[in-house]
Amino acid sequence: MRKIIHVDCDCFYAAIEMRDDPRLRGRPLAVGGDPGKRGVIATCNYEARAYGVRSAMASAYAKKLCPDLLIVPPRMAVYREVSAAVQAIFADYTTLIQPLSLDEAYLDVSDSQVCKGSATLMAQEIRQRVRDSQGITVSAGVAPNKFLAKIASDWNKPDGLKVVLPDELEAFVAALPVERLHGVGRVTAQRLNNLGVDTCAQLKLWRKADLVREFGSFGERLWELARGIDERPVVVESRRQSVSVEHTYDQDLPDLAACLDALPPLLDKLAQRLGRLEGQYRVSKPFVKLKFHDFTQTTLEQAGAPVTPEGYRDLCIQAFARGARPVRLIGVGVRLDNAHSPLGEQLLLF
């Protein structure tokens, strides 16, 4: 059976800010954009979370929840430097490392002989080394697969460690609420609850065919997760899935015409980013994302749609029709596939 460690830095950006300026400790702190310029919270410390402040929340709304909240601008160069140092520590234990972002990663240590092959001891040692060398804390989860390792890393946050041993797997999964399952969002969780399914123990009673009938192809995934099954490998070289750009506007775009007028500069930036990609990718389909003034959002993508200004205008028109109200953010992008032909050929469409 595999041995997977999921490591997650606690409040990563905020932790670095508190490390570098101890005066920030013990008070509500967030890293993000200016509330007066439609900024968004990137992350916050636990003092801020106690007030309901969360990542991806509008900074202005976060200040309403917590008037004493201090919001500092991000220092991405510093965060990347710390992330690289943490990744270097991981590399002392295995070459099978899958970074998910600057602050979290999966490690497959199944064949590692460090710490006499004990994944638990490796996780303990990694946590201590990060604390000693970088001055921040990380939480870790150890389990037989990625699904359970990620849940475990969140179990005793912050600065925690949770180990799910193979003989504990069945009982651990059975007690999980369905909301904890990978891929189960609010809507799917509510559907499950309406069917009388609140825990994985209840979900496990359903036949695979019945779950597929209710949830389509995702039903098969639910059947597996209810049993703690997750065969996904730790992927060392993750293929890029998409390229996109987005912009949050200081003033809401009041109507469709204003949204369409905002597209050209976004498409110019998108073309520039695509031009910097290596030639192993092919454009699969374009997409447009709109976030309305009430923070609801929609993303519309269409296989076979032209990757042209006209194609994006059509997608924007359709996406706007889903909300038909002022827009605070527009995003444009493309999904990517592997390809032998250079992506640069696709850029002629712009």
Short mmCIF file of C-alpha atoms in Angstrom, two decimals:
data_model
loop_
_atom_site.label_atom_id
_atom_site.label_comp_id
_atom_site.label_asym_id
_atom_site.label_seq_id
_atom_site.Cartn_x
_atom_site.Cartn_y
_atom_site.Cartn_z
CA MET A 1 0.00 0.00 0.00
CA ARG A 2 1.25 3.49 -0.86
CA LYS A 3 2.47 6.09 1.63
CA ILE A 4 1.41 9.63 0.67
CA ILE A 5 2.13 12.83 2.59
CA HIS A 6 0.20 16.04 1.93
CA VAL A 7 1.94 19.12 3.31
CA ASP A 8 0.10 22.44 3.60
CA CYS A 9 1.70 25.64 4.90
CA ASP A 10 -0.53 27.33 7.48
CA CYS A 11 -1.83 30.75 6.32
CA PHE A 12 1.24 30.87 4.11
CA TYR A 13 1.36 34.51 2.95
CA ALA A 14 0.10 35.84 6.29
CA ALA A 15 2.52 33.60 8.20
CA ILE A 16 5.47 35.07 6.32
CA GLU A 17 4.27 38.61 6.98
CA MET A 18 3.97 37.85 10.72
CA ARG A 19 7.39 36.21 10.69
CA ASP A 20 9.01 39.26 9.12
CA ASP A 21 7.13 41.78 11.30
CA PRO A 22 6.32 40.37 14.75
CA ARG A 23 4.14 43.42 15.46
CA LEU A 24 1.53 41.85 13.18
CA ARG A 25 1.13 38.79 15.38
CA GLY A 26 -1.98 38.39 17.50
CA ARG A 27 -4.14 40.74 15.45
CA PRO A 28 -6.45 40.11 12.47
CA LEU A 29 -4.25 40.18 9.37
CA ALA A 30 -4.87 39.52 5.69
CA VAL A 31 -2.78 39.65 2.55
CA GLY A 32 -4.66 41.06 -0.40
CA GLY A 33 -5.73 44.00 -2.49
CA ASP A 34 -6.83 47.50 -1.52
CA PRO A 35 -10.49 47.58 -0.36
CA GLY A 36 -10.91 50.90 -2.14
CA LYS A 37 -9.85 49.39 -5.46
CA ARG A 38 -12.01 46.27 -5.49
CA GLY A 39 -9.20 44.18 -4.01
CA VAL A 40 -9.58 40.55 -2.97
CA ILE A 41 -8.20 38.67 0.05
CA ALA A 42 -5.47 36.17 -0.89
CA THR A 43 -5.14 34.67 2.58
CA CYS A 44 -5.58 35.64 6.22
CA ASN A 45 -4.48 34.50 9.66
CA TYR A 46 -6.64 32.64 12.16
CA GLU A 47 -7.45 35.79 14.12
CA ALA A 48 -9.10 37.15 10.96
CA ARG A 49 -10.84 33.85 10.22
CA ALA A 50 -12.54 34.06 13.61
CA TYR A 51 -14.49 37.02 12.17
CA GLY A 52 -15.50 35.09 9.06
CA VAL A 53 -12.82 36.50 6.77
CA ARG A 54 -11.84 34.02 4.05
CA SER A 55 -9.63 33.74 0.98
CA ALA A 56 -11.12 35.07 -2.29
CA MET A 57 -13.42 37.40 -0.33
CA ALA A 58 -13.67 41.02 -1.42
CA SER A 59 -11.39 43.12 0.76
CA ALA A 60 -14.12 45.69 1.35
CA TYR A 61 -16.49 43.00 2.62
CA ALA A 62 -13.74 41.56 4.82
CA LYS A 63 -13.30 44.99 6.42
CA LYS A 64 -17.02 45.08 7.17
CA LEU A 65 -16.79 41.72 8.92
CA CYS A 66 -13.66 42.79 10.80
CA PRO A 67 -13.18 46.58 11.00
CA ASP A 68 -9.80 46.12 12.70
CA LEU A 69 -8.51 43.92 9.90
CA LEU A 70 -5.10 44.98 8.61
CA ILE A 71 -4.66 44.21 4.91
CA VAL A 72 -1.10 44.23 3.57
CA PRO A 73 -0.13 43.91 -0.11
CA PRO A 74 1.39 40.62 -1.26
CA ARG A 75 5.14 40.19 -1.69
CA MET A 76 5.18 37.39 -4.22
CA ALA A 77 8.95 37.31 -4.67
CA VAL A 78 9.40 36.59 -0.95
CA TYR A 79 6.68 33.93 -0.97
CA ARG A 80 8.27 32.19 -3.95
CA GLU A 81 11.65 32.19 -2.23
CA VAL A 82 10.22 30.54 0.90
CA SER A 83 8.25 28.09 -1.24
CA ALA A 84 11.42 27.06 -3.08
CA ALA A 85 13.19 26.48 0.23
CA VAL A 86 10.33 24.29 1.48
CA GLN A 87 10.33 22.34 -1.79
CA ALA A 88 14.05 21.75 -1.36
CA ILE A 89 13.34 20.13 2.00
CA PHE A 90 10.76 17.85 0.38
CA ALA A 91 13.39 16.74 -2.13
CA ASP A 92 15.47 15.22 0.67
CA TYR A 93 12.75 12.60 1.17
CA THR A 94 11.54 11.71 -2.32
CA THR A 95 11.71 12.69 -5.97
CA LEU A 96 7.96 12.11 -6.33
CA ILE A 97 6.69 15.58 -5.47
CA GLN A 98 3.56 17.19 -6.89
CA PRO A 99 3.28 20.90 -5.97
CA LEU A 100 -0.30 22.14 -6.03
CA SER A 101 0.60 25.77 -5.35
CA LEU A 102 3.29 27.74 -3.56
CA ASP A 103 2.08 26.47 -0.20
CA GLU A 104 1.09 22.82 -0.61
CA ALA A 105 2.28 19.61 -2.21
CA TYR A 106 1.87 15.85 -2.31
CA LEU A 107 4.84 13.57 -1.63
CA ASP A 108 4.87 9.88 -2.49
CA VAL A 109 7.32 8.34 -0.02
CA SER A 110 6.30 4.72 -0.60
CA ASP A 111 9.80 3.70 -1.67
CA SER A 112 11.78 6.19 0.40
CA GLN A 113 14.24 4.76 2.92
CA VAL A 114 14.64 8.02 4.84
CA CYS A 115 13.61 7.72 8.51
CA LYS A 116 13.74 3.94 8.04
CA GLY A 117 10.85 4.23 5.61
CA SER A 118 8.40 5.67 8.16
CA ALA A 119 6.12 8.23 6.50
CA THR A 120 5.02 9.46 9.93
CA LEU A 121 8.60 10.20 10.98
CA MET A 122 9.27 11.88 7.63
CA ALA A 123 6.24 14.15 8.09
CA GLN A 124 7.34 15.03 11.63
CA GLU A 125 10.85 15.79 10.45
CA ILE A 126 9.66 17.91 7.51
CA ARG A 127 7.45 19.99 9.79
CA GLN A 128 10.30 20.60 12.23
CA ARG A 129 12.78 21.48 9.49
CA VAL A 130 10.40 24.00 7.90
CA ARG A 131 9.75 25.59 11.29
CA ASP A 132 13.47 25.82 12.11
CA SER A 133 14.66 27.06 8.71
CA GLN A 134 11.76 29.23 7.53
CA GLY A 135 10.06 30.34 10.73
CA ILE A 136 6.59 29.19 9.66
CA THR A 137 4.45 26.17 10.47
CA VAL A 138 3.05 23.51 8.17
CA SER A 139 0.38 20.88 8.69
CA ALA A 140 0.75 17.39 7.26
CA GLY A 141 -1.46 14.42 6.54
CA VAL A 142 -0.19 10.88 6.03
CA ALA A 143 -2.42 8.30 4.37
CA PRO A 144 -2.47 5.53 1.73
CA ASN A 145 -3.73 7.90 -1.00
CA LYS A 146 -3.99 11.56 -2.03
CA PHE A 147 -7.67 11.94 -1.16
CA LEU A 148 -7.18 10.90 2.47
CA ALA A 149 -3.79 12.60 2.89
CA LYS A 150 -5.31 15.96 1.97
CA ILE A 151 -8.21 15.51 4.38
CA ALA A 152 -5.75 14.46 7.09
CA SER A 153 -3.55 17.54 6.62
CA ASP A 154 -6.55 19.73 7.43
CA TRP A 155 -7.53 17.64 10.46
CA ASN A 156 -5.40 19.30 13.15
CA LYS A 157 -4.65 22.69 11.61
CA PRO A 158 -2.71 24.79 12.30
CA ASP A 159 0.67 23.19 12.95
CA GLY A 160 -0.82 19.71 13.05
CA LEU A 161 -0.18 16.15 11.93
CA LYS A 162 -2.77 13.46 11.26
CA VAL A 163 -1.92 9.90 10.24
CA VAL A 164 -4.49 7.54 8.71
CA LEU A 165 -3.10 4.03 8.97
CA PRO A 166 -4.28 1.34 6.53
CA ASP A 167 -6.19 -0.53 9.24
CA GLU A 168 -7.91 2.71 10.29
CA LEU A 169 -8.96 3.69 6.78
CA GLU A 170 -12.44 2.15 6.74
CA ALA A 171 -13.55 3.65 10.06
CA PHE A 172 -11.99 7.04 9.25
CA VAL A 173 -13.78 7.32 5.92
CA ALA A 174 -17.11 6.05 7.28
CA ALA A 175 -17.30 8.93 9.75
CA LEU A 176 -16.57 11.64 7.17
CA PRO A 177 -19.42 13.97 6.21
CA VAL A 178 -19.99 13.90 2.45
CA GLU A 179 -18.97 17.57 2.27
CA ARG A 180 -15.38 16.48 2.89
CA LEU A 181 -15.23 14.37 -0.27
CA HIS A 182 -13.02 15.59 -3.11
CA GLY A 183 -15.22 17.16 -5.80
CA VAL A 184 -18.35 17.42 -3.66
CA GLY A 185 -19.42 21.05 -3.57
CA ARG A 186 -22.39 22.69 -1.92
CA VAL A 187 -24.89 21.68 -4.61
CA THR A 188 -23.86 18.01 -4.73
CA ALA A 189 -23.72 17.83 -0.94
CA GLN A 190 -27.26 19.19 -0.74
CA ARG A 191 -28.46 16.63 -3.28
CA LEU A 192 -26.88 13.86 -1.23
CA ASN A 193 -28.41 15.23 1.96
CA ASN A 194 -31.83 15.31 0.30
CA LEU A 195 -31.35 11.62 -0.51
CA GLY A 196 -30.67 10.90 3.15
CA VAL A 197 -26.91 10.68 2.72
CA ASP A 198 -24.96 12.76 5.24
CA THR A 199 -21.91 10.56 5.89
CA CYS A 200 -19.69 8.23 3.90
CA ALA A 201 -21.08 5.33 5.91
CA GLN A 202 -24.51 6.11 4.47
CA LEU A 203 -23.07 6.72 1.01
CA LYS A 204 -21.37 3.33 1.09
CA LEU A 205 -24.78 1.65 1.30
CA TRP A 206 -25.65 2.84 -2.21
CA ARG A 207 -24.97 0.62 -5.19
CA LYS A 208 -22.67 2.00 -7.85
CA ALA A 209 -25.40 1.78 -10.50
CA ASP A 210 -27.78 3.85 -8.37
CA LEU A 211 -25.16 6.55 -7.79
CA VAL A 212 -24.41 6.70 -11.51
CA ARG A 213 -28.12 7.05 -12.21
CA GLU A 214 -28.36 9.99 -9.78
CA PHE A 215 -25.05 11.72 -10.46
CA GLY A 216 -23.87 10.53 -13.86
CA SER A 217 -20.20 9.62 -14.24
CA PHE A 218 -19.41 11.33 -10.92
CA GLY A 219 -21.49 8.65 -9.23
CA GLU A 220 -18.73 6.13 -9.86
CA ARG A 221 -16.24 8.47 -8.21
CA LEU A 222 -18.55 8.85 -5.20
CA TRP A 223 -18.74 5.06 -4.90
CA GLU A 224 -14.94 4.88 -4.77
CA LEU A 225 -14.46 7.75 -2.33
CA ALA A 226 -17.02 6.29 0.08
CA ARG A 227 -14.66 3.31 0.31
CA GLY A 228 -11.50 5.39 0.58
CA ILE A 229 -10.38 4.41 -2.92
CA ASP A 230 -8.20 6.89 -4.80
CA GLU A 231 -5.69 5.54 -7.31
CA ARG A 232 -4.51 8.93 -8.59
CA PRO A 233 -0.72 8.98 -8.74
CA VAL A 234 1.50 11.75 -7.45
CA VAL A 235 2.29 13.50 -10.73
CA VAL A 236 5.76 15.00 -10.79
CA GLU A 237 5.25 17.05 -13.96
CA SER A 238 1.74 18.43 -14.01
CA ARG A 239 0.48 19.41 -17.44
CA ARG A 240 -0.86 22.93 -17.58
CA GLN A 241 -4.64 22.84 -17.93
CA SER A 242 -5.40 26.41 -18.97
CA VAL A 243 -4.14 29.95 -19.47
CA SER A 244 -6.26 32.91 -18.49
CA VAL A 245 -6.30 36.56 -17.48
CA GLU A 246 -8.89 38.39 -15.45
CA HIS A 247 -9.50 41.88 -14.13
CA THR A 248 -11.56 43.25 -11.25
CA TYR A 249 -12.94 46.70 -12.07
CA ASP A 250 -12.95 49.68 -9.71
CA GLN A 251 -16.53 50.38 -10.78
CA ASP A 252 -19.04 47.73 -11.81
CA LEU A 253 -19.53 47.38 -15.55
CA PRO A 254 -23.21 48.31 -15.78
CA ASP A 255 -24.32 46.42 -18.87
CA LEU A 256 -23.39 44.05 -21.68
CA ALA A 257 -22.00 46.81 -23.89
CA ALA A 258 -19.51 47.83 -21.21
CA CYS A 259 -18.43 44.20 -20.81
CA LEU A 260 -17.85 43.83 -24.54
CA ASP A 261 -15.82 47.04 -24.60
CA ALA A 262 -13.61 45.62 -21.84
CA LEU A 263 -12.67 42.48 -23.79
CA PRO A 264 -9.94 43.74 -26.21
CA PRO A 265 -7.27 44.59 -23.59
CA LEU A 266 -7.92 41.28 -21.83
CA LEU A 267 -7.51 39.37 -25.09
CA ASP A 268 -4.25 41.21 -25.79
CA LYS A 269 -2.86 40.06 -22.43
CA LEU A 270 -4.10 36.53 -23.06
CA ALA A 271 -2.30 36.41 -26.41
CA GLN A 272 0.91 37.58 -24.73
CA ARG A 273 0.69 34.82 -22.10
CA LEU A 274 -0.02 32.18 -24.70
CA GLY A 275 2.99 33.36 -26.66
CA ARG A 276 5.24 32.58 -23.68
CA LEU A 277 4.11 28.95 -23.47
CA GLU A 278 6.23 26.12 -24.79
CA GLY A 279 5.09 24.51 -28.01
CA GLN A 280 3.75 21.30 -26.44
CA TYR A 281 0.23 22.64 -26.01
CA ARG A 282 -2.78 23.06 -28.26
CA VAL A 283 -5.78 25.29 -27.60
CA SER A 284 -8.76 23.09 -26.76
CA LYS A 285 -11.53 25.62 -26.17
CA PRO A 286 -12.01 29.23 -25.12
CA PHE A 287 -13.86 30.33 -22.00
CA VAL A 288 -15.22 33.49 -20.42
CA LYS A 289 -15.77 34.04 -16.70
CA LEU A 290 -18.01 36.76 -15.28
CA LYS A 291 -18.38 37.68 -11.61
CA PHE A 292 -21.45 39.80 -10.98
CA HIS A 293 -21.79 42.61 -8.45
CA ASP A 294 -23.41 40.24 -5.92
CA PHE A 295 -20.34 37.92 -6.14
CA THR A 296 -22.18 35.17 -7.99
CA GLN A 297 -20.19 34.02 -11.00
CA THR A 298 -20.51 31.97 -14.15
CA THR A 299 -17.99 30.43 -16.53
CA LEU A 300 -18.93 29.56 -20.09
CA GLU A 301 -16.70 27.46 -22.34
CA GLN A 302 -17.40 25.87 -25.68
CA ALA A 303 -15.44 23.22 -27.55
CA GLY A 304 -15.04 24.14 -31.19
CA ALA A 305 -15.77 27.81 -30.62
CA PRO A 306 -13.38 30.10 -32.51
CA VAL A 307 -10.50 31.50 -30.46
CA THR A 308 -11.04 34.95 -31.93
CA PRO A 309 -12.31 38.29 -30.61
CA GLU A 310 -15.67 37.46 -32.20
CA GLY A 311 -15.72 34.07 -30.48
CA TYR A 312 -15.08 35.64 -27.10
CA ARG A 313 -17.76 38.27 -27.73
CA ASP A 314 -20.28 35.51 -28.36
CA LEU A 315 -19.28 33.69 -25.18
CA CYS A 316 -19.47 36.94 -23.20
CA ILE A 317 -22.96 37.65 -24.53
CA GLN A 318 -24.15 34.20 -23.49
CA ALA A 319 -22.47 34.41 -20.09
CA PHE A 320 -23.91 37.85 -19.36
CA ALA A 321 -27.40 36.57 -20.17
CA ARG A 322 -27.09 34.13 -17.26
CA GLY A 323 -26.96 37.01 -14.78
CA ALA A 324 -28.00 40.16 -16.64
CA ARG A 325 -26.70 42.46 -13.92
CA PRO A 326 -23.62 44.63 -13.30
CA VAL A 327 -20.26 42.86 -13.55
CA ARG A 328 -17.27 43.38 -11.24
CA LEU A 329 -14.81 40.91 -12.84
CA ILE A 330 -14.18 39.52 -16.32
CA GLY A 331 -11.85 36.65 -17.11
CA VAL A 332 -10.91 35.20 -20.49
CA GLY A 333 -8.85 32.11 -21.18
CA VAL A 334 -8.32 28.86 -23.03
CA ARG A 335 -8.25 25.22 -22.00
CA LEU A 336 -5.14 23.41 -23.19
CA ASP A 337 -4.37 19.97 -24.59
CA ASN A 338 -1.06 18.34 -25.36
CA ALA A 339 -0.10 18.70 -29.00
CA HIS A 340 2.78 18.06 -31.36
CA SER A 341 2.10 21.20 -33.36
CA PRO A 342 3.35 24.52 -31.95
CA LEU A 343 0.82 26.58 -30.04
CA GLY A 344 2.17 29.66 -31.78
CA GLU A 345 0.18 28.73 -34.87
CA GLN A 346 -2.99 29.22 -32.86
CA LEU A 347 -2.04 32.76 -31.90
CA LEU A 348 -2.66 33.96 -35.42
CA LEU A 349 -6.33 33.83 -34.48
CA PHE A 350 -5.79 36.83 -32.24
#
